XYZ file of N, CA, C and O in Angstrom:
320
model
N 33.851 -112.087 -52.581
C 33.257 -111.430 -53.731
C 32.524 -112.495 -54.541
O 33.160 -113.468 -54.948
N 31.082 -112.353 -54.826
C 30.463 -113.045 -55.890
C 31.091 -113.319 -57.184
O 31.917 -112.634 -57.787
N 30.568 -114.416 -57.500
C 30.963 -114.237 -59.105
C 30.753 -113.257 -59.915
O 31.631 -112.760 -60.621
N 29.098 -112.754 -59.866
C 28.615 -111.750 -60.484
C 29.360 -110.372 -60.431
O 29.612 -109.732 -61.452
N 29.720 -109.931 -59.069
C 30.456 -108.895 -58.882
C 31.785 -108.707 -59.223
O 32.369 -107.687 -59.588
N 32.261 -110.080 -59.014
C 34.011 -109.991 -59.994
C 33.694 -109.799 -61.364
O 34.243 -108.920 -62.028
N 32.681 -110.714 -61.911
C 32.710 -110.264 -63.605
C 32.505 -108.929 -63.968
O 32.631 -108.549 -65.132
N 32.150 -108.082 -62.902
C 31.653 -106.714 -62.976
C 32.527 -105.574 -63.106
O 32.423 -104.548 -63.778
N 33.794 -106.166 -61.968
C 34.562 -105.069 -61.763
C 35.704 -105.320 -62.570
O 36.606 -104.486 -62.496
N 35.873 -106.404 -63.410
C 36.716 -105.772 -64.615
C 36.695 -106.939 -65.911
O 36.305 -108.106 -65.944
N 37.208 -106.178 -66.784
C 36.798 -106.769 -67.983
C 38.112 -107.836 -68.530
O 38.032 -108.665 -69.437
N 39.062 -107.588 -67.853
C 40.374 -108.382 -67.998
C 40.653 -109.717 -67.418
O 40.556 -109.637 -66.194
N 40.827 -110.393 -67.640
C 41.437 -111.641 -67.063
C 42.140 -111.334 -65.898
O 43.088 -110.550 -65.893
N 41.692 -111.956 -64.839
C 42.310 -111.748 -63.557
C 44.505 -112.283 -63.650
O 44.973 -113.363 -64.011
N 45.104 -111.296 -63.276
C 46.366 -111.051 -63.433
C 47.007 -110.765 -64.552
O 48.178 -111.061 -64.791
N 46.132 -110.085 -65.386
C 46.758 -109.809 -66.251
C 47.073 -107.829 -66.475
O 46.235 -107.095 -65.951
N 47.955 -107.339 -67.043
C 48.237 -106.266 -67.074
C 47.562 -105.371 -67.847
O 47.101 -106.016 -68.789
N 47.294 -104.343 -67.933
C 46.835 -103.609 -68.969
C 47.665 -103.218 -70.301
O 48.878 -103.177 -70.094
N 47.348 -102.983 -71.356
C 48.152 -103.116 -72.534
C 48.715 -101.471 -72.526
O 48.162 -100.392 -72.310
N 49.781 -101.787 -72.794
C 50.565 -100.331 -72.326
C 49.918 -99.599 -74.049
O 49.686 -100.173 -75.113
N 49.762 -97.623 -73.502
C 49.490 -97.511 -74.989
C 50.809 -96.906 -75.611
O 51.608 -96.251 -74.942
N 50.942 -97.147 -76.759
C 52.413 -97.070 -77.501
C 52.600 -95.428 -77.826
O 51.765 -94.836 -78.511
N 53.474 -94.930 -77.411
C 53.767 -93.438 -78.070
C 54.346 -93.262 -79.409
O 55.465 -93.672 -79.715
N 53.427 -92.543 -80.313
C 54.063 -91.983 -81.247
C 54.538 -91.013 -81.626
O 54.069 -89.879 -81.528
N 55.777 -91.418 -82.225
C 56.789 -89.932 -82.740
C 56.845 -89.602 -84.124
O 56.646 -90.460 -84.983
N 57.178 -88.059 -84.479
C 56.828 -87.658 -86.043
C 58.292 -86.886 -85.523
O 58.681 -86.388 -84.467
N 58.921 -87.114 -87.056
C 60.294 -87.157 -87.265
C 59.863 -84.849 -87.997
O 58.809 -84.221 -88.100
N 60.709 -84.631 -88.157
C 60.528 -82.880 -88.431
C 59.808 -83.284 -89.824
O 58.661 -82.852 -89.940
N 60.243 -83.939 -90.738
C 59.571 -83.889 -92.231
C 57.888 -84.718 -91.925
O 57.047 -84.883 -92.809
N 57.792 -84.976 -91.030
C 56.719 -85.658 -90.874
C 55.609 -84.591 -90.039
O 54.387 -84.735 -90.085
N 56.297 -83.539 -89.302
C 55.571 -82.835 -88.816
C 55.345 -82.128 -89.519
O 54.272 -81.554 -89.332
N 56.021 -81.780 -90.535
C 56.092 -80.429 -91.231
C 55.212 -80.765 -92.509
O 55.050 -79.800 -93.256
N 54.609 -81.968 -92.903
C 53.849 -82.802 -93.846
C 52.746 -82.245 -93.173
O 52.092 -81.378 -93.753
N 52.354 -82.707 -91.736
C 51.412 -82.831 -91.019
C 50.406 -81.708 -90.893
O 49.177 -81.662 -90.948
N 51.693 -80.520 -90.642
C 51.097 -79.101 -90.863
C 51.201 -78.190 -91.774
O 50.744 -77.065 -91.570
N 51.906 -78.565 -93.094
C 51.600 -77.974 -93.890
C 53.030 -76.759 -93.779
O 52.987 -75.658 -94.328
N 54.105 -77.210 -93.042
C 54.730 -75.538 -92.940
C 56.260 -76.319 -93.648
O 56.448 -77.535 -93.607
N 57.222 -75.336 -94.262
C 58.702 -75.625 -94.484
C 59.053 -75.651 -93.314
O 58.517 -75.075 -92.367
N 60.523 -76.721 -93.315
C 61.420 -76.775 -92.082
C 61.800 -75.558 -91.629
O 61.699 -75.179 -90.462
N 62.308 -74.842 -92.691
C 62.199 -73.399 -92.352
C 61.889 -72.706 -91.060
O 62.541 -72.249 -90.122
N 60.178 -72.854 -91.512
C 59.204 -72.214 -90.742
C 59.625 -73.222 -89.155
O 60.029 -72.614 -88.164
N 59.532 -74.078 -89.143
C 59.491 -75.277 -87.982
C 60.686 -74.775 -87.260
O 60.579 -74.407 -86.091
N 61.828 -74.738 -87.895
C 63.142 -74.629 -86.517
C 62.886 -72.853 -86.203
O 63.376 -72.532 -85.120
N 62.093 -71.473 -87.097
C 62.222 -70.279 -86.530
C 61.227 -70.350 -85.501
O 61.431 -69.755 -84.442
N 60.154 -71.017 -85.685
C 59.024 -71.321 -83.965
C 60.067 -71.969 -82.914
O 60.237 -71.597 -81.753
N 60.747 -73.057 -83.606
C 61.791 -73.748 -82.749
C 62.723 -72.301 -81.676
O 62.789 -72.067 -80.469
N 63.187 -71.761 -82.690
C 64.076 -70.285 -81.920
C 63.370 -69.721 -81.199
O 63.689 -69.668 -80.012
N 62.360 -69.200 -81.577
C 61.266 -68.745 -80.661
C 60.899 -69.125 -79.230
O 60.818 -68.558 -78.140
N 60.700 -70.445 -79.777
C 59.947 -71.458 -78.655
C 58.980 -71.086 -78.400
O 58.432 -70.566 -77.429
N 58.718 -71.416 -79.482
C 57.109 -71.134 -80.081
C 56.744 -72.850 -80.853
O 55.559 -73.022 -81.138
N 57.479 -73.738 -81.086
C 57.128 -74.459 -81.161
C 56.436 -75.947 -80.567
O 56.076 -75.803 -79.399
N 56.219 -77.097 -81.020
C 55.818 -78.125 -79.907
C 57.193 -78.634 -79.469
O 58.318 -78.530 -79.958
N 56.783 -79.124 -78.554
C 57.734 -79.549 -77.383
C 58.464 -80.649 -78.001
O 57.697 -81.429 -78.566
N 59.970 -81.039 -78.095
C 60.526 -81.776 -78.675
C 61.311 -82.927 -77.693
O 61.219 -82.823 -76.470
N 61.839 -83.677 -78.119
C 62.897 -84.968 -77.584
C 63.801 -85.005 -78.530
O 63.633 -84.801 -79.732
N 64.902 -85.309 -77.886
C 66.217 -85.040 -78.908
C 66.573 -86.308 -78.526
O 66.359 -86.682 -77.373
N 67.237 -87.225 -79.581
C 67.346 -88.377 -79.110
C 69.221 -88.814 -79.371
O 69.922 -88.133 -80.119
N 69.728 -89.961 -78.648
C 70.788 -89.479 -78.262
C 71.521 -89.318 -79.728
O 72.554 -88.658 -79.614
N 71.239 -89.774 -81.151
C 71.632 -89.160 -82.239
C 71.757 -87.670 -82.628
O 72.482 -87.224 -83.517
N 70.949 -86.988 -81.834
C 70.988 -85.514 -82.130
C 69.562 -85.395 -82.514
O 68.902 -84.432 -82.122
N 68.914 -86.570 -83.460
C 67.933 -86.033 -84.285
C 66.518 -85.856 -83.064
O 66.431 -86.312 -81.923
N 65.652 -85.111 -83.768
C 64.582 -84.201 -82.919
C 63.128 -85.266 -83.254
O 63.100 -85.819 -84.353
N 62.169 -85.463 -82.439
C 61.191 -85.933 -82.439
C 59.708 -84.959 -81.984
O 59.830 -83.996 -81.227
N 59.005 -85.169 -82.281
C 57.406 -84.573 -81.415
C 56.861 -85.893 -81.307
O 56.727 -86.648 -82.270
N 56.561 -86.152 -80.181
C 55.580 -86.388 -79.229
C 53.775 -86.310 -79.905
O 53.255 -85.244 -79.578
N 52.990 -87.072 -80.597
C 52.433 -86.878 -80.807
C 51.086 -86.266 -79.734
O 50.431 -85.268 -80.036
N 50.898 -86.916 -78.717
C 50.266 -86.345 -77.729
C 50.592 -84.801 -77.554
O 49.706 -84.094 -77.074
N 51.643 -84.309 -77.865
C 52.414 -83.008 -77.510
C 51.902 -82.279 -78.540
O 51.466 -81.162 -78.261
N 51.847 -82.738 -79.912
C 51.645 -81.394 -81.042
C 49.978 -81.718 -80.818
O 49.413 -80.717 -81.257
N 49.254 -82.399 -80.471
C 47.661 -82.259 -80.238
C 47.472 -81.485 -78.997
O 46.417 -80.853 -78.946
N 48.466 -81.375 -77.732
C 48.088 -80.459 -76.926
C 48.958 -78.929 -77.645
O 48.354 -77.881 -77.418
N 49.997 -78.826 -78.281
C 50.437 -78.050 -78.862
C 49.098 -77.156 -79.295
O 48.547 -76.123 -78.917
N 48.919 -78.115 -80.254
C 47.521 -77.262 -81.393
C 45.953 -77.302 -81.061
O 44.976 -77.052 -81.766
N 46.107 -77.809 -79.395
C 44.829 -77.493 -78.846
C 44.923 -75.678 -78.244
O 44.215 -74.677 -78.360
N 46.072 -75.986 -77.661
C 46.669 -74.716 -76.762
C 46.336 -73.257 -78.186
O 46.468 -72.058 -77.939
N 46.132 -73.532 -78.851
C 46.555 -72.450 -80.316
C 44.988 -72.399 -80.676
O 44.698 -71.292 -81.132
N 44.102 -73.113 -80.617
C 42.535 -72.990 -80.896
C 41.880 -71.771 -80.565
O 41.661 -71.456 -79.395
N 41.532 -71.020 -81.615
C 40.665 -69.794 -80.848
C 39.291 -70.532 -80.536
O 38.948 -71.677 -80.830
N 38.471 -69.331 -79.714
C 37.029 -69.868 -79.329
C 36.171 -68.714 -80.365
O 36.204 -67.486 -80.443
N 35.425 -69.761 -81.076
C 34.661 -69.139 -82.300
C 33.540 -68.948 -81.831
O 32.654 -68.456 -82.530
């Protein structure tokens, strides 16, 4: 492989890894900030299961997945 063509095919330093991307989590008061609803409202979608997809962590306490409530509230978009 040329020089030219290695500088081409990537932009990283040869052996090095890609930077992992970090997941973020929103705690229930943080979701419920986010969207505007009482906890209330959050655990009766929860009963439903109607809500976003959660992780329970081994404390008990509940997380969202931020990737999850953006496909959550893509999934919920009407077409205008």
């Amino acid at each position: 492989m040329t020089d030219r063509v290695r500088s081409l095919s990537s932009s990283r330093p040869k052996g090095t890894a890609p930077m992992p991307r970090r997941r973020e989590y929103l705690s229930i008061p943080d979701l419920c900030a986010e969207l505007g609803i009482s906890r209330d409202t959050f655990y009766k979608w929860r009963a439903r299961g109607t809500a976003p997809r959660c992780t329970k962590l081994p404390n008990g306490a509940l997380r969202i997945l931020r990737d999850d409530l953006e496909d959550w509230l893509n999934d919920r978009k009407e077409v205008a």
